Short mmCIF file of C-alpha atoms and ligand atoms in Angstrom, two decimals:
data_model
loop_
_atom_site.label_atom_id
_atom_site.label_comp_id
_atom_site.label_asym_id
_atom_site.label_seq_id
_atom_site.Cartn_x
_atom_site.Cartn_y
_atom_site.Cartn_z
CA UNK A 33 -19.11 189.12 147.88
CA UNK A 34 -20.29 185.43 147.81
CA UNK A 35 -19.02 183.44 144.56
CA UNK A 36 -20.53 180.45 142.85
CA UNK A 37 -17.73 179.41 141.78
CA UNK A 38 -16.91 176.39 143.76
CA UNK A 39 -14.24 174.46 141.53
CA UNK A 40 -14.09 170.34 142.20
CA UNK A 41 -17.34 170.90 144.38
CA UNK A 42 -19.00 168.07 142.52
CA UNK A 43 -16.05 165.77 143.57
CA UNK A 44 -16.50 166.39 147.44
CA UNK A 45 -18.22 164.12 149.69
CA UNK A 46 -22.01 164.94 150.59
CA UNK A 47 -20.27 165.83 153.92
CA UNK A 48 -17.28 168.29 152.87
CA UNK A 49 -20.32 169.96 150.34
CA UNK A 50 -22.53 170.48 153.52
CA UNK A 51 -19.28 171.37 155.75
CA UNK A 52 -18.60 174.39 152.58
CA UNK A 53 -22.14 175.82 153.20
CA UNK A 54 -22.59 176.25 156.53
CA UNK A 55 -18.91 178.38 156.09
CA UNK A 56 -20.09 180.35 153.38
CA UNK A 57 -23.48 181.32 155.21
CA UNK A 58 -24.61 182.51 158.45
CA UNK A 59 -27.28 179.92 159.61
CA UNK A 60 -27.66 179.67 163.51
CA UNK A 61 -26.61 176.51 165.38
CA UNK A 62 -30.15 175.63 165.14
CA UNK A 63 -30.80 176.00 161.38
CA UNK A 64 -27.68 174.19 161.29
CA UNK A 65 -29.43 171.10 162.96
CA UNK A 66 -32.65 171.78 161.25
CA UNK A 67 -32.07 172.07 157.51
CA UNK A 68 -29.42 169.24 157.30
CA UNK A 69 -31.28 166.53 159.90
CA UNK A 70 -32.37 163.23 158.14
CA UNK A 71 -35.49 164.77 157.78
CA UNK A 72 -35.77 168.27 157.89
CA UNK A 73 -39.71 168.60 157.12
CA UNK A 74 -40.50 167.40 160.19
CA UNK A 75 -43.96 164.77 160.42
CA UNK A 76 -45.83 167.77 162.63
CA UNK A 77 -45.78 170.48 160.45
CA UNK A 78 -46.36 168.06 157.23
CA UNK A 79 -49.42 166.91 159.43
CA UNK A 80 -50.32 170.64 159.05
CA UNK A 81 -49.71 171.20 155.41
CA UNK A 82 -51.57 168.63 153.96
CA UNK A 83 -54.21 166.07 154.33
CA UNK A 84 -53.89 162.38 155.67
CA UNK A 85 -50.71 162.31 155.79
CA UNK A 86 -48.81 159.49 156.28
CA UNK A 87 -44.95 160.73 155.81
CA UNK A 88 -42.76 163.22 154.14
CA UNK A 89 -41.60 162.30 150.28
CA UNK A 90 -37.74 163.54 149.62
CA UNK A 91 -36.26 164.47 146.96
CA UNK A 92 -32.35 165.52 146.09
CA UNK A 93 -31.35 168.42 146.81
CA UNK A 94 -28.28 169.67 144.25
CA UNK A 95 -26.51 173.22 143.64
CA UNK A 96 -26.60 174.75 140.34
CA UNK A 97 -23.23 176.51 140.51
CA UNK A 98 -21.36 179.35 138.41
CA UNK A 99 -24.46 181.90 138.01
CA UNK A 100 -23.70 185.32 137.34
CA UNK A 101 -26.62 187.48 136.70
CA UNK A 102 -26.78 191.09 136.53
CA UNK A 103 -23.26 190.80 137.96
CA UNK A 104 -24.34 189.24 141.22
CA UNK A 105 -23.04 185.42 141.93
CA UNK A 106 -26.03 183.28 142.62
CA UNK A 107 -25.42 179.99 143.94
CA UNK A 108 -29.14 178.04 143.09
CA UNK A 109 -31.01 175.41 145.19
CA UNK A 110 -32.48 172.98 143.10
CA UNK A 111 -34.34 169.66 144.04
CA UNK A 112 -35.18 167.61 141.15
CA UNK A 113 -35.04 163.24 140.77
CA UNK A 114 -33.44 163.55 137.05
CA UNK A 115 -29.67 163.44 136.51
CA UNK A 116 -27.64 165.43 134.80
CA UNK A 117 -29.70 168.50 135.13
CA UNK A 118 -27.99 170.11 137.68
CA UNK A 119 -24.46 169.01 136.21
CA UNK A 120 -25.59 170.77 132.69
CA UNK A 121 -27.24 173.81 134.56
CA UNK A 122 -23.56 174.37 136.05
CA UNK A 123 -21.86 173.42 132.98
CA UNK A 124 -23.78 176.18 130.88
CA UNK A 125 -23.39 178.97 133.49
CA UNK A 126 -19.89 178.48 133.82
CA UNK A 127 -19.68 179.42 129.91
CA UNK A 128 -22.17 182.21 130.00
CA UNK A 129 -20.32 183.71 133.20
CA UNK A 130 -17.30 184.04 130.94
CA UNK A 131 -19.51 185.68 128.16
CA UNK A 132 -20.86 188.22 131.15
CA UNK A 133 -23.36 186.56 132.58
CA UNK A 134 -27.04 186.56 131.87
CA UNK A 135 -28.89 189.47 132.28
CA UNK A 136 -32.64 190.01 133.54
CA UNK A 137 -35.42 192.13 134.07
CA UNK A 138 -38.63 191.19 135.89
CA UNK A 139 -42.32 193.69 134.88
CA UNK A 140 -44.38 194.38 137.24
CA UNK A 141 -45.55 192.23 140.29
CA UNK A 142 -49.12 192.27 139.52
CA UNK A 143 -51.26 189.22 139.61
CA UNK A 144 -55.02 188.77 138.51
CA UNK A 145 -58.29 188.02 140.12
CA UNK A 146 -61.40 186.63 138.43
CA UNK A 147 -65.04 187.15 138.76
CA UNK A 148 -67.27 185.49 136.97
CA UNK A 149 -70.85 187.14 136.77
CA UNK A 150 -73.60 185.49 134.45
CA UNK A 151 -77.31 185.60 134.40
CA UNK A 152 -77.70 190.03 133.87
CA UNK A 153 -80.61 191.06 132.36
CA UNK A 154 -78.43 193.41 130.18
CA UNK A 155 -74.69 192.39 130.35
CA UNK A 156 -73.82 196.23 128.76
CA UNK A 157 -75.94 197.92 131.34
CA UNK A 158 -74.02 195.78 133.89
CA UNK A 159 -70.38 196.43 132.68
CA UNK A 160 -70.82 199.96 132.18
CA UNK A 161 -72.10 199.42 136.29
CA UNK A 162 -68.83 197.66 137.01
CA UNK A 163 -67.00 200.84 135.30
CA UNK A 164 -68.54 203.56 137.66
CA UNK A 165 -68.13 201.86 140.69
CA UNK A 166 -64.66 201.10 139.82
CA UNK A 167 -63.18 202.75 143.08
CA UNK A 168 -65.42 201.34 145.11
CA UNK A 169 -64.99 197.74 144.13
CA UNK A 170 -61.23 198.14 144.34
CA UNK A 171 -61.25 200.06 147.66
CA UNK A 172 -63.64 197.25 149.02
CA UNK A 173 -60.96 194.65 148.03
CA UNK A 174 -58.22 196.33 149.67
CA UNK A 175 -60.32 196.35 153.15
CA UNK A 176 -60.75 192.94 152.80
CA UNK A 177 -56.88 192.33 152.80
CA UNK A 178 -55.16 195.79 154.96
CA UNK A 179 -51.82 194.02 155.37
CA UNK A 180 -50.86 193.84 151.85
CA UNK A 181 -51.86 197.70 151.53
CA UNK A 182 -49.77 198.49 154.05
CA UNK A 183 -46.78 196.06 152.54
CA UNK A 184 -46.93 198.39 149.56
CA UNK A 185 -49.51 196.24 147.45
CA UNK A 186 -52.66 195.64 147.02
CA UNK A 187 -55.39 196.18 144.39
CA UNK A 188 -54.00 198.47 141.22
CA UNK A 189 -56.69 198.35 138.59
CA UNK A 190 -59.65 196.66 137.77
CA UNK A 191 -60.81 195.57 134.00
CA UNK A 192 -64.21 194.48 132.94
CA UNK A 193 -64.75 192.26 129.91
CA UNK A 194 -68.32 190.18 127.96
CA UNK A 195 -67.64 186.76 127.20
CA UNK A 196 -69.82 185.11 124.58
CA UNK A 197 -71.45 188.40 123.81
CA UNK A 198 -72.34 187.18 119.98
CA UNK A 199 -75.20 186.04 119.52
CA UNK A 200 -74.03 182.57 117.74
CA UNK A 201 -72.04 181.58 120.71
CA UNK A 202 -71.92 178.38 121.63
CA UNK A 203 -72.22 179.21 125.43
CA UNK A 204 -74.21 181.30 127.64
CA UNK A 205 -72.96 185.33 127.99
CA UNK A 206 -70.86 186.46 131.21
CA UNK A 207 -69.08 189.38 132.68
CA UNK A 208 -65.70 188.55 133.82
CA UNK A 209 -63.67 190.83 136.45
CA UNK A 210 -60.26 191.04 136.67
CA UNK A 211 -58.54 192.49 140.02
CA UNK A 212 -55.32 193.74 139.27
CA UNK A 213 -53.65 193.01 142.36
CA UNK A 214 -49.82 193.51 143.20
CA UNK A 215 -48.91 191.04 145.75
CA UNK A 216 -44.78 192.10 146.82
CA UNK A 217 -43.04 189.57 147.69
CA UNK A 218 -45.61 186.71 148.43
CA UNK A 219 -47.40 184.52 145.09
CA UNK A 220 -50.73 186.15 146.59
CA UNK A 221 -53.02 182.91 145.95
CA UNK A 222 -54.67 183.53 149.19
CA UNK A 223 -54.46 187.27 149.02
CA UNK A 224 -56.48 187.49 145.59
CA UNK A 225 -58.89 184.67 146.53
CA UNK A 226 -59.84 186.64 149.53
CA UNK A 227 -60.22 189.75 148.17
CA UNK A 228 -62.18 188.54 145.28
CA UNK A 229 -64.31 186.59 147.14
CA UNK A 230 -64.92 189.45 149.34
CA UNK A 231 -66.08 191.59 146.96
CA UNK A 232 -68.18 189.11 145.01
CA UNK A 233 -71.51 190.06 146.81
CA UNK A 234 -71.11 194.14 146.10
CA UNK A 235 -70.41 192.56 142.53
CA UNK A 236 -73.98 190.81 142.60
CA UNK A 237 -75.56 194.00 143.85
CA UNK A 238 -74.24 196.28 140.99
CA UNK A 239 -74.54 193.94 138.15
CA UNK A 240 -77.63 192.25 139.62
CA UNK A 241 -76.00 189.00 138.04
CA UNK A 242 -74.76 186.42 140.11
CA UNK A 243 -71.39 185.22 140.75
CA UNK A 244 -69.79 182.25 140.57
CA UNK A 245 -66.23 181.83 140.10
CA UNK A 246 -64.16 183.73 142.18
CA UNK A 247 -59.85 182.71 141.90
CA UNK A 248 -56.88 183.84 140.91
CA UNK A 249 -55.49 183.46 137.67
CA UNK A 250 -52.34 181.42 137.07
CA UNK A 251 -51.73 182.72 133.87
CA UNK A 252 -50.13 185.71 135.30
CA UNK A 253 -48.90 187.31 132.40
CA UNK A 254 -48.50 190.91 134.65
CA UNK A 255 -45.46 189.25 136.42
CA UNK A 256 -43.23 188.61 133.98
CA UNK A 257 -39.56 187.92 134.03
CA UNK A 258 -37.13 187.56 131.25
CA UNK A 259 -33.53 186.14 130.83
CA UNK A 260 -31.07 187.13 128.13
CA UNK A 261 -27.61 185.85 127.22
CA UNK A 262 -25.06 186.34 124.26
CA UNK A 263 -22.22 183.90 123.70
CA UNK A 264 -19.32 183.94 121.45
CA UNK A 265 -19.33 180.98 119.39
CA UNK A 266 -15.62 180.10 120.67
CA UNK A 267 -17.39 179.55 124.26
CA UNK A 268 -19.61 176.58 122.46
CA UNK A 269 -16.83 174.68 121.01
CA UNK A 270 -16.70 171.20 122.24
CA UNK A 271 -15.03 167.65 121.83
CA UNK A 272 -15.11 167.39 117.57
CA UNK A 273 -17.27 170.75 117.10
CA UNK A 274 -16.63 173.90 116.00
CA UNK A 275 -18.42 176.70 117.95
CA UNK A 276 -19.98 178.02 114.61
CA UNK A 277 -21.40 174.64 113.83
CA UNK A 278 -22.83 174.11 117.70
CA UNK A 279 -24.72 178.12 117.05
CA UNK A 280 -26.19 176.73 113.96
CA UNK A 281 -27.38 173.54 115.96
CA UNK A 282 -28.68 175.11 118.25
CA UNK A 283 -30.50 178.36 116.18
CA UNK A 284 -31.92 175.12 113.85
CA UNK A 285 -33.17 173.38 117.16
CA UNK A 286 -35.08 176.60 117.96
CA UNK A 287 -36.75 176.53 115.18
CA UNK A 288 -37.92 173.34 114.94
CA UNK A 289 -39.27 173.40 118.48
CA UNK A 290 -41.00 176.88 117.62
CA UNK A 291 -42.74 175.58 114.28
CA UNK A 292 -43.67 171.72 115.97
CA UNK A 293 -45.70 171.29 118.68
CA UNK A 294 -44.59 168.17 118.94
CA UNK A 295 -40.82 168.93 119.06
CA UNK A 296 -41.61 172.00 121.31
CA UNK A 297 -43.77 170.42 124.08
CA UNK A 298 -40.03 168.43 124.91
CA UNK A 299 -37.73 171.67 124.49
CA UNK A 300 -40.32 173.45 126.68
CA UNK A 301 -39.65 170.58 129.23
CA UNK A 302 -36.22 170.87 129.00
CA UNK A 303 -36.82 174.49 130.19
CA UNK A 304 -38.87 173.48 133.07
CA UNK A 305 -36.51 170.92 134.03
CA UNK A 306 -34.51 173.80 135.13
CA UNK A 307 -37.65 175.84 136.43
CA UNK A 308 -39.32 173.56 138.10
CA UNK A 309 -36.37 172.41 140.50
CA UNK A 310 -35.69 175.75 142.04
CA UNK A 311 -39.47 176.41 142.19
CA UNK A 312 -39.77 173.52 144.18
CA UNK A 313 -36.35 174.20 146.86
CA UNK A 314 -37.58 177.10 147.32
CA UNK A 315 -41.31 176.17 148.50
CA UNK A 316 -43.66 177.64 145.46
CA UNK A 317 -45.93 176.49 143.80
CA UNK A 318 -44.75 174.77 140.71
CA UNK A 319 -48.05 173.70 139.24
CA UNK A 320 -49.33 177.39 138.92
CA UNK A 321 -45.58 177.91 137.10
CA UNK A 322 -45.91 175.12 134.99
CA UNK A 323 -49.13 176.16 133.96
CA UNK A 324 -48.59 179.96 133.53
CA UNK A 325 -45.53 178.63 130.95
CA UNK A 326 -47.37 176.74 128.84
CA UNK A 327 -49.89 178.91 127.87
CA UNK A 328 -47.75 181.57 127.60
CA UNK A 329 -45.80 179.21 124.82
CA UNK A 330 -48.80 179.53 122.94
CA UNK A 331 -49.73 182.97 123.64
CA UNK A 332 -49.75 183.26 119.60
CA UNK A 333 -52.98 180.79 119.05
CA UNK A 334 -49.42 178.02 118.73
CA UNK A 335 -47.55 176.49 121.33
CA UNK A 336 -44.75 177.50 120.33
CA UNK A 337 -40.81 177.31 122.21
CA UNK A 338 -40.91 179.25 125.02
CA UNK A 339 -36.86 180.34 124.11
CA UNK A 340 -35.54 182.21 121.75
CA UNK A 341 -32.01 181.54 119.99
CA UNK A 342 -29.82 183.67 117.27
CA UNK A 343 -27.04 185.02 115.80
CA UNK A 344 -26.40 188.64 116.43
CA UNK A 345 -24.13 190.97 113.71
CA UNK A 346 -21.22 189.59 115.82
CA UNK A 347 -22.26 186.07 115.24
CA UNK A 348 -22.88 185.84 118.83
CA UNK A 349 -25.49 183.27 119.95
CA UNK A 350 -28.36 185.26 122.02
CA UNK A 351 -30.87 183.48 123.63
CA UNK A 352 -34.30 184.77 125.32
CA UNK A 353 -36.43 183.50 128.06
CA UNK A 354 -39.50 185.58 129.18
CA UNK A 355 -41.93 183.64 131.18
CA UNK A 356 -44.80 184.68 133.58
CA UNK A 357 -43.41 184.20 136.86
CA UNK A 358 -45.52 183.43 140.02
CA UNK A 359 -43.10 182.98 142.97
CA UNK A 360 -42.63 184.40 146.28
CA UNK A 361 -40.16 185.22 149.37
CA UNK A 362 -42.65 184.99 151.91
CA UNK A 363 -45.89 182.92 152.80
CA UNK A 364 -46.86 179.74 151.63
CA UNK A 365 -44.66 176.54 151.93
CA UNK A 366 -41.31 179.38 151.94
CA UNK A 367 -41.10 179.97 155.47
CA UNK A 368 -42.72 176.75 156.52
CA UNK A 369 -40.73 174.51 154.65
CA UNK A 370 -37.07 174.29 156.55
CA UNK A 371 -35.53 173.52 153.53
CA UNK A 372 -37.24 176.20 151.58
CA UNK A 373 -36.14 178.70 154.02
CA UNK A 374 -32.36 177.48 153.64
CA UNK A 375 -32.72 177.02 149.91
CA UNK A 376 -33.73 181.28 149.92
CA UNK A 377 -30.93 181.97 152.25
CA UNK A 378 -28.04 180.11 150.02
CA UNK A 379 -29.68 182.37 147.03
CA UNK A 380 -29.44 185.22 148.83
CA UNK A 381 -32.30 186.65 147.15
CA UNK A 382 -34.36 189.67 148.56
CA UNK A 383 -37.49 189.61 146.42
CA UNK A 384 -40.06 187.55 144.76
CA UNK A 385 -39.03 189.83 141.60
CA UNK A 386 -35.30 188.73 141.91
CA UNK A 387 -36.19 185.19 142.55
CA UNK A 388 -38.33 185.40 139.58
CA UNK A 389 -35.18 186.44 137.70
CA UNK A 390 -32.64 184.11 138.78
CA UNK A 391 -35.51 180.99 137.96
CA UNK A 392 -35.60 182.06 134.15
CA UNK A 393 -31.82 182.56 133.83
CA UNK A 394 -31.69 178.98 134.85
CA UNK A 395 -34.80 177.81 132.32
CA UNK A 396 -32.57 179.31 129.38
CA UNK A 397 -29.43 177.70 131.09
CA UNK A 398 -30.95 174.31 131.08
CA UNK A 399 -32.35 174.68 127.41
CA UNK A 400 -29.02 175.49 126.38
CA UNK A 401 -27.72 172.84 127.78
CA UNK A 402 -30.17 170.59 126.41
CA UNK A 403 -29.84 171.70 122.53
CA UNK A 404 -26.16 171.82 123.13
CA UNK A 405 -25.77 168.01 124.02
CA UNK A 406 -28.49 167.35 121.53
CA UNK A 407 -26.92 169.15 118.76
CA UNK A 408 -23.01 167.22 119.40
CA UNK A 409 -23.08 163.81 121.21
CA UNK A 410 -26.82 163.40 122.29
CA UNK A 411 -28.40 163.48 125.34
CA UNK A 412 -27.65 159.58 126.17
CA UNK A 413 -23.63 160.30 126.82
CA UNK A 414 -23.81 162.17 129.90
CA UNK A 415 -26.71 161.28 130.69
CA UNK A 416 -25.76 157.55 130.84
CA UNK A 417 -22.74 157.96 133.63
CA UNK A 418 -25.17 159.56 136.07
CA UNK A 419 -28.18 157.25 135.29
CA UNK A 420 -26.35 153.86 135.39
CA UNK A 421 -25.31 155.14 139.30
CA UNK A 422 -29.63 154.88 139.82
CA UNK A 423 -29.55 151.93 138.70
CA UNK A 424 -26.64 150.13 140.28
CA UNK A 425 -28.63 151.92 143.56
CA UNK A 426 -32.14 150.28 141.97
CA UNK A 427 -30.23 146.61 141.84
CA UNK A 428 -29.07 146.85 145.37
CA UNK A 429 -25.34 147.99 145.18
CA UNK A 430 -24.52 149.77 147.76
CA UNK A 431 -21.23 152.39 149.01
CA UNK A 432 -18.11 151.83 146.57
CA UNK A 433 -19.78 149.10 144.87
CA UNK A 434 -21.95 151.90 142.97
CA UNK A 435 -19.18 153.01 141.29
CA UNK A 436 -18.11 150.18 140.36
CA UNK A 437 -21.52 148.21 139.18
CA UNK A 438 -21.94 151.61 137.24
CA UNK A 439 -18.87 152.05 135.62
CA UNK A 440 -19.20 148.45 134.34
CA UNK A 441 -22.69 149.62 133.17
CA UNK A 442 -21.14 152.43 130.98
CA UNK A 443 -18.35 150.13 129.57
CA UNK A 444 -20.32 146.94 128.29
CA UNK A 445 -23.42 150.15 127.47
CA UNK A 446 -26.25 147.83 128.84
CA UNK A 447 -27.28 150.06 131.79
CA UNK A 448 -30.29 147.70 132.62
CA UNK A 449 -31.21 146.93 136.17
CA UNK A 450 -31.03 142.84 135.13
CA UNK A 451 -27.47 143.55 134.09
CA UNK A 452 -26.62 145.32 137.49
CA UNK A 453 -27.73 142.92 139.31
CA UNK A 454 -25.80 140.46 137.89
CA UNK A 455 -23.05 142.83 138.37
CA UNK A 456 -23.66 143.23 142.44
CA UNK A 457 -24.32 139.33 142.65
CA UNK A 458 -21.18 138.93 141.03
CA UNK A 459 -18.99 141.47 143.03
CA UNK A 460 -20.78 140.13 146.69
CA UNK A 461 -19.88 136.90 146.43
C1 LIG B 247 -34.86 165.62 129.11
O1 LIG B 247 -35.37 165.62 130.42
C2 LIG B 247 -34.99 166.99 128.47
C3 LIG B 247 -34.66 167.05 126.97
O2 LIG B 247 -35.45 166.11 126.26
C4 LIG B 247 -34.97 168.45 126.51
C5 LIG B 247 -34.88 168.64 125.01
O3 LIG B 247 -35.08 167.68 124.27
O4 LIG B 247 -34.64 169.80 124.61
C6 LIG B 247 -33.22 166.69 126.72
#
């Protein structure tokens, strides 16, 4: 069984760390060549993605070691311009793997299609019209998408709803639709968005209304996945604090972020700073995540933390993560992307549902690590080392004089690009 345990794999070259994956997985000579060129997108198939394009945009690419969840060793692909993220990912799953390892569960894979009808001459009459023909509308939006049917998925249920239906609304009555639509392994925007478009003018002709929106929804609170950890307060000890002390930091953290929109809105970020880097290795869309996230924070009528932390009877620290979860294995930018396709190999993963799974165990990861530092030292301390190596990079300083333009950073604490270059001017001459 593959580990994620790589110990000192942070103080290998970029080389011996590339060297250490190709061992541990079975790429072809050609994937080889492919996913760790200069530039692996190649300019062709970016042509193809996108619009007017004029190049490819990297990013780095890191691994978020020491994962354990559900007992299965996940080594995680994540490409994200911040330091320290990755570093604190690793640093927190190392201490939950000792504590077991987070645990996860994923709902259903169901996503949601909208219709918007307005303009009936009796919106009742019309909905009760959308109830009979239920079957029909649902078998009509299968036909317009056979491959998915016959993958397992495809339409599941269909709801009908009045907006605006008092009469002292502000804005004009409508029937909405919602397609019920389980889309495997793939994050089904074009999959809904045909089928609902498809079935819009059947729509028209039983509600005589007329459409006009027809989309997915990203708020895809039917594909839900949720991460849970306990930890023993000895695990949390750290430099001058008592484990005890760094639970109660980090329980009172929670619940400042979940009673302050303005304090939550940056924990939440913290979470995403974990999401939104494995999203984006492994080719999904992380504007539809993002999105989905934050209005499920304030599912309530708040927006609230999207974690939960507390004590159990043990005085064990548990934390929660559940989070609609719009990813996919296949289609899209996943099997386009050569990097994407590498960054699902090295996971290892075998469904959207799992990948789903693995990307919230990280979110509560990174907000641990977050409230940790923020509860002890502060972010600034770690965060410093890594940042003053950007900017010894930003001032010009090049191969071993990073290190040392950056360690001289950190000692006289004014990690400013002015100062660095100084610093380089001073060490080239
Ligand atoms: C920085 O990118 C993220 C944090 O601000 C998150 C938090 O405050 O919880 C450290």
């Amino acid at each position: 069984m593959k580990t994620s345990r790589i110990p000192g794999f942070y103080k290998m070259t970029v080389d011996e760390r590339q060297e250490l994956i190709k061992e541990m997985h079975p790429f072809s000579e050609q994937e080889k060549d492919e996913f760790f060129s200069i530039s692996p997108l190649a300019i062709d198939t970016a042509d193809n993605m996108i619009e007017n394009v004029i190049g490819t945009f990297q990013l780095p690419l890191g691994l978020g070691l020491n994962f354990l969840i559900n007992g299965k060793d996940y080594v995680v692909p994540m490409a994200i311009e911040e330091a320290s993220v990755v570093a604190s990912a690793s640093h927190i799953a190392k201490i939950v793997r000792q504590a077991g390892g987070f645990t996860t569960e994923a709902t259903g894979r169901v996503m949601i299609g909208q219709i918007q009808v307005v303009g009936c001459t009796d919106f009742y009459v019309a909905k009760e019209a959308i109830i009979t023909e239920k079957e029909n509308i649902i078998m009509a939006a299968n036909t317009a998408y056979p491959s998915i049917v016959a993958r397992g998925g495809g339409v599941e249920d269909l709801e009908v709803r009045i907006l605006n239906g008092d009469s002292d609304s502000k804005y004009g009555q409508m029937l909405i639709l919602h397609l019920y639509i389980n889309t495997v392994d793939a994050m089904g925007a074009n999959i809904i968005n045909t089928m609902v478009e498809s079935v819009a003018p059947l729509v028209e002709e039983i509600t005589n209304g007329k459409v006009y929106l027809r989309i997915l929804s990203n708020y895809a609170d039917r594909s839900l996945a949720r991460a849970h950890c306990i930890i023993p307060p000895e695990l949390l000890e750290t430099g001058g604090f008592s484990g005890e002390e760094v639970r109660d930091g980090i329980i009172h953290a929670f619940e400042f972020a979940d009673s302050d929109p303005y304090r939550a809105v940056t924990h939440n970020k913290g979470i995403m700073n974990g999401i939104d880097p494995v999203v984006i290795a492994t080719g999904n869309d992380w504007r539809a995540v993002e999105a989905g996230a934050h209005a499920y924070a304030a599912r309530s009528g708040a927006y609230r933390s999207m974690t939960t932390w507390s004590k159990d009877q043990a005085g064990n620290l548990v934390g929660e993560l559940e989070l609609p979860m719009s990813v996919g294995t296949v289609g899209g930018a996943t099997k386009v992307h050569p990097l994407a396709k590498m960054a699902l190999n090295i996971l290892d993963i075998k469904s959207a549902q799992e990948l789903a799974q693995v990307i919230v165990a990280v979110g509560l990861a990174q907000n641990l690590g977050a409230l940790k530092a923020l509860v002890t030292d502060g972010i600034q301390k770690g965060h410093m080392a890594l940042h003053s190596r950007s900017v010894a990079i930003a001032a010009g300083a090049t191969g071993e004089m990073i290190d040392i333009v950056a360690r001289e950073l950190v000692e006289t604490k004014q990690i400013r690009v002015g100062k660095a270059i100084e610093l380089v001017e001073k060490y080239t001459k």
